[in-house]
Amino acid sequence: MLRTPNKRFLGVKAGVINCDLGMSKLFDIELERLTGQPSYSGAVRGAAAGQGGTFFLETFGCQMNDHDSEKVAGVLLSRGYRQVETPDAASLILYNTCSIREKAAQKVFSRLGEYREKQSEGKIIGVLGCVAQQEGEDIFKRAPWVSLVCGSASYSKLPEMISQLEAGNQRVTGLDTDTDETFETEVTRRDNPWRAYLTIIEGCDKACSYCVVPYTRGPERSRASDSILREVRQLAELGYSEVQLLGQTVNSYADPTARKMRFSELLLAVADVQGIRRVRFTTSHPSDFTPDIVEAIERQPKICDHVHLPVQSGSTRVLRTMQRTYSREEYLEKIAMMRGANRPIAITTDIIVGFPGETESDFEETISLLEEVRYTGLFAFKYSPRPNTPSLSMNDAIPEEEKGRRLAVVQEKQREIQAAGNAEMAGQTFEVLVSGKSRREYQWSGYTTSHRMISFASQERELLGTYVQVRVTGAGPNSLVGEHAV
Ligand code: SAM
Ligand code: SF4
């Protein structure tokens, strides 16, 4: 068993930010180690401004939103704010929102409704993220008690906006999307003590006909490779051994520096950083999924054997109306490329059911694709019409009831496939990074390199954050059960 020295658990000392984690664990981040810089004149000035202030930050949506929130929290902590666990305890209440489906967007307005009276108690309420970008200043009309509206493409201006609020400004907005900046912060407050997220590409240029992301997150902007590698080295020094590179289309990465690193070269360079043991990346777009990425996975075992490759539909006709830029056959060629690799690669996907005009026979093609690919996991969604998207004006809407039926069929089919696939794992031994401890004594959980979750028994007293070998002894459709193989 290899123990990872985790330098983040350092105890309270000067220059350290105490962070209450969502996982109800207190851990300390040493400011200087996080920023890698010896002095923080900006942060110190800000600290005076936010001194005594507290913030509550709730996040909806995807991993990119989670990670944006880690950076927003970093900005606030370095200005002297303290993070609290309830809105009641906060002077600044922030919602980082998602508008990918209608339900997610509605949730935000119902949350805001709960805080109608809070502004009169002197609290500042802000809406960040995709709903902020989508609704813009209309949020002030629907919820006049909101003071800050900022979309993700304007996060680099957040410190400036917070200064304006601190100076007593009642309404501040950041809604530009025509920026070529990515959101880099001096300090990131990381929620996950085992896996560090890094956004390497923001926005999206793909224009799928159902999707709000190009409108809410703006055009594609890639972060400089040297800046990414610098952050990975800092993370490794902090004790992180697993990093996950993020982007809506992570593999469309286009290095803006003279080095012009390809995505596959970046994966290899990240894996070469001393101390890094696992490199993950998500989400990959099928059209930009090239053979060199598979070759990098084959060549470098630190690059995890898991690819999330959303297909959305198994019908070429539907893929065309979705403007997905590939056919069923072209998608299956990418799958064949991965299946031909010298290491097995776990593949997961996203599916949308009930897209306008999806016939029963189109839907059956999705089911037959699931049978053919045999994904290790999937996220399935009912099509949700979204503002500003081309599919909003398409005819042949599918009734909600029928969408629900198709969703249930997809989920049941996938359950069968996963149950059979997981049963085949019995008897095999995998390396697991331990990230969970059960209330039941001697029970632990963690992820394999292929991102399979395993719960397992071990007599060890402390395993969190370590890599162990686990032998699979049983399986259900959604997880594996095992025992520590010493
Ligand atoms: N960029 C990724 C890609 O190309 O697949 C996905 C990003 S999106 C945040 C995550 C998933 O949400 C998509 O893969 C899609 O399945 C789903 N999604 C996006 N827009 C949707 C909509 N209007 N209705 C239902 N599901 C949607
Ligand atoms: Fe949305 Fe398509 Fe871009 Fe993914 S690739 S974020 S689904 S527009």
mmCIF file of C-alpha atoms in Angstrom, residues 336-479:
data_model
loop_
_atom_site.group_PDB
_atom_site.id
_atom_site.type_symbol
_atom_site.label_atom_id
_atom_site.label_comp_id
_atom_site.label_asym_id
_atom_site.label_seq_id
_atom_site.Cartn_x
_atom_site.Cartn_y
_atom_site.Cartn_z
ATOM 1 C CA ALA A 336 -13.898 0.463 -32.351
ATOM 2 C CA MET A 337 -10.695 2.519 -32.109
ATOM 3 C CA MET A 338 -10.910 2.401 -28.306
ATOM 4 C CA ARG A 339 -11.844 -1.288 -28.243
ATOM 5 C CA GLY A 340 -8.719 -1.987 -30.318
ATOM 6 C CA ALA A 341 -6.439 -0.407 -27.689
ATOM 7 C CA ASN A 342 -3.892 -2.552 -25.876
ATOM 8 C CA ARG A 343 -5.600 -1.660 -22.540
ATOM 9 C CA PRO A 344 -9.336 -2.067 -21.966
ATOM 10 C CA ILE A 345 -10.973 1.376 -21.856
ATOM 11 C CA ALA A 346 -14.236 1.939 -19.931
ATOM 12 C CA ILE A 347 -16.637 4.064 -21.967
ATOM 13 C CA THR A 348 -19.577 6.074 -20.589
ATOM 14 C CA THR A 349 -22.060 8.304 -22.402
ATOM 15 C CA ASP A 350 -24.982 10.759 -22.336
ATOM 16 C CA ILE A 351 -28.314 10.070 -24.056
ATOM 17 C CA ILE A 352 -31.213 12.411 -24.815
ATOM 18 C CA VAL A 353 -34.597 10.755 -25.364
ATOM 19 C CA GLY A 354 -37.638 12.373 -26.981
ATOM 20 C CA PHE A 355 -35.805 14.865 -29.180
ATOM 21 C CA PRO A 356 -38.325 16.548 -31.558
ATOM 22 C CA GLY A 357 -39.194 14.127 -34.349
ATOM 23 C CA GLU A 358 -37.570 11.074 -32.689
ATOM 24 C CA THR A 359 -39.641 8.170 -34.004
ATOM 25 C CA GLU A 360 -40.043 4.779 -32.345
ATOM 26 C CA SER A 361 -37.582 3.362 -34.861
ATOM 27 C CA ASP A 362 -35.019 6.147 -34.117
ATOM 28 C CA PHE A 363 -35.408 5.322 -30.436
ATOM 29 C CA GLU A 364 -34.863 1.608 -31.126
ATOM 30 C CA GLU A 365 -31.593 2.557 -32.813
ATOM 31 C CA THR A 366 -30.499 4.158 -29.530
ATOM 32 C CA ILE A 367 -31.330 0.947 -27.680
ATOM 33 C CA SER A 368 -29.456 -1.145 -30.247
ATOM 34 C CA LEU A 369 -26.449 1.187 -29.897
ATOM 35 C CA LEU A 370 -26.465 0.614 -26.123
ATOM 36 C CA GLU A 371 -26.454 -3.132 -26.779
ATOM 37 C CA GLU A 372 -23.618 -2.797 -29.262
ATOM 38 C CA VAL A 373 -21.326 -0.529 -27.223
ATOM 39 C CA ARG A 374 -22.163 -1.891 -23.750
ATOM 40 C CA TYR A 375 -21.239 1.276 -21.853
ATOM 41 C CA THR A 376 -20.007 0.995 -18.267
ATOM 42 C CA GLY A 377 -22.322 3.872 -17.319
ATOM 43 C CA LEU A 378 -24.605 6.515 -18.771
ATOM 44 C CA PHE A 379 -26.580 9.642 -17.995
ATOM 45 C CA ALA A 380 -29.946 9.724 -19.764
ATOM 46 C CA PHE A 381 -32.166 12.811 -20.029
ATOM 47 C CA LYS A 382 -35.598 13.667 -21.373
ATOM 48 C CA TYR A 383 -35.234 16.354 -24.042
ATOM 49 C CA SER A 384 -35.921 19.760 -22.488
ATOM 50 C CA PRO A 385 -36.655 22.698 -24.844
ATOM 51 C CA ARG A 386 -34.333 25.597 -23.999
ATOM 52 C CA PRO A 387 -34.453 29.321 -24.811
ATOM 53 C CA ASN A 388 -32.427 30.588 -27.804
ATOM 54 C CA THR A 389 -31.712 27.089 -29.130
ATOM 55 C CA PRO A 390 -32.554 26.071 -32.735
ATOM 56 C CA SER A 391 -34.463 22.962 -31.603
ATOM 57 C CA LEU A 392 -36.979 25.180 -29.787
ATOM 58 C CA SER A 393 -38.738 25.901 -33.081
ATOM 59 C CA MET A 394 -38.677 22.295 -34.342
ATOM 60 C CA ASN A 395 -41.985 20.527 -34.896
ATOM 61 C CA ASP A 396 -43.025 17.065 -33.764
ATOM 62 C CA ALA A 397 -42.648 17.548 -30.048
ATOM 63 C CA ILE A 398 -42.826 14.234 -28.163
ATOM 64 C CA PRO A 399 -45.370 14.159 -25.275
ATOM 65 C CA GLU A 400 -43.819 14.211 -21.787
ATOM 66 C CA GLU A 401 -45.378 10.848 -20.968
ATOM 67 C CA GLU A 402 -43.700 9.236 -23.975
ATOM 68 C CA LYS A 403 -40.360 10.850 -23.106
ATOM 69 C CA GLY A 404 -40.731 9.352 -19.620
ATOM 70 C CA ARG A 405 -41.417 5.897 -21.072
ATOM 71 C CA ARG A 406 -38.362 6.070 -23.358
ATOM 72 C CA LEU A 407 -36.184 7.254 -20.465
ATOM 73 C CA ALA A 408 -37.299 4.280 -18.356
ATOM 74 C CA VAL A 409 -36.549 1.871 -21.230
ATOM 75 C CA VAL A 410 -33.028 3.293 -21.631
ATOM 76 C CA GLN A 411 -32.400 3.079 -17.894
ATOM 77 C CA GLU A 412 -33.642 -0.507 -17.656
ATOM 78 C CA LYS A 413 -31.540 -1.602 -20.654
ATOM 79 C CA GLN A 414 -28.459 0.037 -19.176
ATOM 80 C CA ARG A 415 -29.130 -1.560 -15.792
ATOM 81 C CA GLU A 416 -29.063 -5.007 -17.432
ATOM 82 C CA ILE A 417 -25.853 -4.172 -19.337
ATOM 83 C CA GLN A 418 -24.103 -2.811 -16.250
ATOM 84 C CA ALA A 419 -25.200 -5.702 -14.037
ATOM 85 C CA ALA A 420 -23.747 -8.187 -16.561
ATOM 86 C CA GLY A 421 -20.564 -6.122 -17.103
ATOM 87 C CA ASN A 422 -19.944 -5.684 -13.371
ATOM 88 C CA ALA A 423 -20.543 -9.399 -12.696
ATOM 89 C CA GLU A 424 -17.636 -10.140 -15.064
ATOM 90 C CA MET A 425 -15.335 -8.134 -12.758
ATOM 91 C CA ALA A 426 -15.690 -10.686 -9.923
ATOM 92 C CA GLY A 427 -12.323 -12.132 -8.902
ATOM 93 C CA GLN A 428 -10.305 -9.332 -10.531
ATOM 94 C CA THR A 429 -8.071 -7.013 -8.523
ATOM 95 C CA PHE A 430 -7.926 -3.239 -9.114
ATOM 96 C CA GLU A 431 -6.002 -0.299 -7.763
ATOM 97 C CA VAL A 432 -8.408 1.948 -5.825
ATOM 98 C CA LEU A 433 -7.863 5.500 -4.586
ATOM 99 C CA VAL A 434 -9.748 5.462 -1.275
ATOM 100 C CA SER A 435 -12.024 8.488 -0.968
ATOM 101 C CA GLY A 436 -14.827 7.355 1.351
ATOM 102 C CA LYS A 437 -15.143 5.853 4.811
ATOM 103 C CA SER A 438 -18.396 4.226 5.839
ATOM 104 C CA ARG A 439 -20.011 4.683 9.243
ATOM 105 C CA ARG A 440 -19.722 0.910 9.476
ATOM 106 C CA GLU A 441 -16.345 0.017 10.873
ATOM 107 C CA TYR A 442 -13.682 -1.184 8.432
ATOM 108 C CA GLN A 443 -15.767 -0.328 5.348
ATOM 109 C CA TRP A 444 -14.263 1.930 2.691
ATOM 110 C CA SER A 445 -14.953 3.070 -0.851
ATOM 111 C CA GLY A 446 -13.066 4.547 -3.770
ATOM 112 C CA TYR A 447 -12.613 4.571 -7.516
ATOM 113 C CA THR A 448 -10.647 2.387 -9.893
ATOM 114 C CA THR A 449 -8.707 4.025 -12.731
ATOM 115 C CA SER A 450 -11.671 3.159 -14.998
ATOM 116 C CA HIS A 451 -13.923 5.175 -12.641
ATOM 117 C CA ARG A 452 -15.785 2.210 -11.222
ATOM 118 C CA MET A 453 -16.891 2.713 -7.624
ATOM 119 C CA ILE A 454 -15.935 -0.078 -5.200
ATOM 120 C CA SER A 455 -17.032 -0.519 -1.591
ATOM 121 C CA PHE A 456 -14.680 -2.790 0.256
ATOM 122 C CA ALA A 457 -13.702 -4.167 3.622
ATOM 123 C CA SER A 458 -10.303 -3.636 5.212
ATOM 124 C CA GLN A 459 -9.014 -4.032 8.743
ATOM 125 C CA GLU A 460 -6.727 -0.989 8.308
ATOM 126 C CA ARG A 461 -7.477 1.921 10.648
ATOM 127 C CA GLU A 462 -6.799 4.709 8.122
ATOM 128 C CA LEU A 463 -6.952 4.437 4.356
ATOM 129 C CA LEU A 464 -8.427 7.734 3.113
ATOM 130 C CA GLY A 465 -6.326 9.232 0.322
ATOM 131 C CA THR A 466 -4.229 6.120 -0.183
ATOM 132 C CA TYR A 467 -3.977 3.709 -3.106
ATOM 133 C CA VAL A 468 -4.808 0.095 -2.302
ATOM 134 C CA GLN A 469 -5.370 -3.116 -4.227
ATOM 135 C CA VAL A 470 -8.960 -4.369 -3.978
ATOM 136 C CA ARG A 471 -10.265 -7.759 -5.121
ATOM 137 C CA VAL A 472 -13.841 -7.716 -6.405
ATOM 138 C CA THR A 473 -16.049 -10.198 -4.553
ATOM 139 C CA GLY A 474 -19.496 -9.138 -5.752
ATOM 140 C CA ALA A 475 -21.318 -6.669 -7.965
ATOM 141 C CA GLY A 476 -24.583 -4.830 -8.481
ATOM 142 C CA PRO A 477 -25.581 -2.740 -11.511
ATOM 143 C CA ASN A 478 -24.149 0.459 -10.062
ATOM 144 C CA SER A 479 -21.158 -0.534 -8.006
#
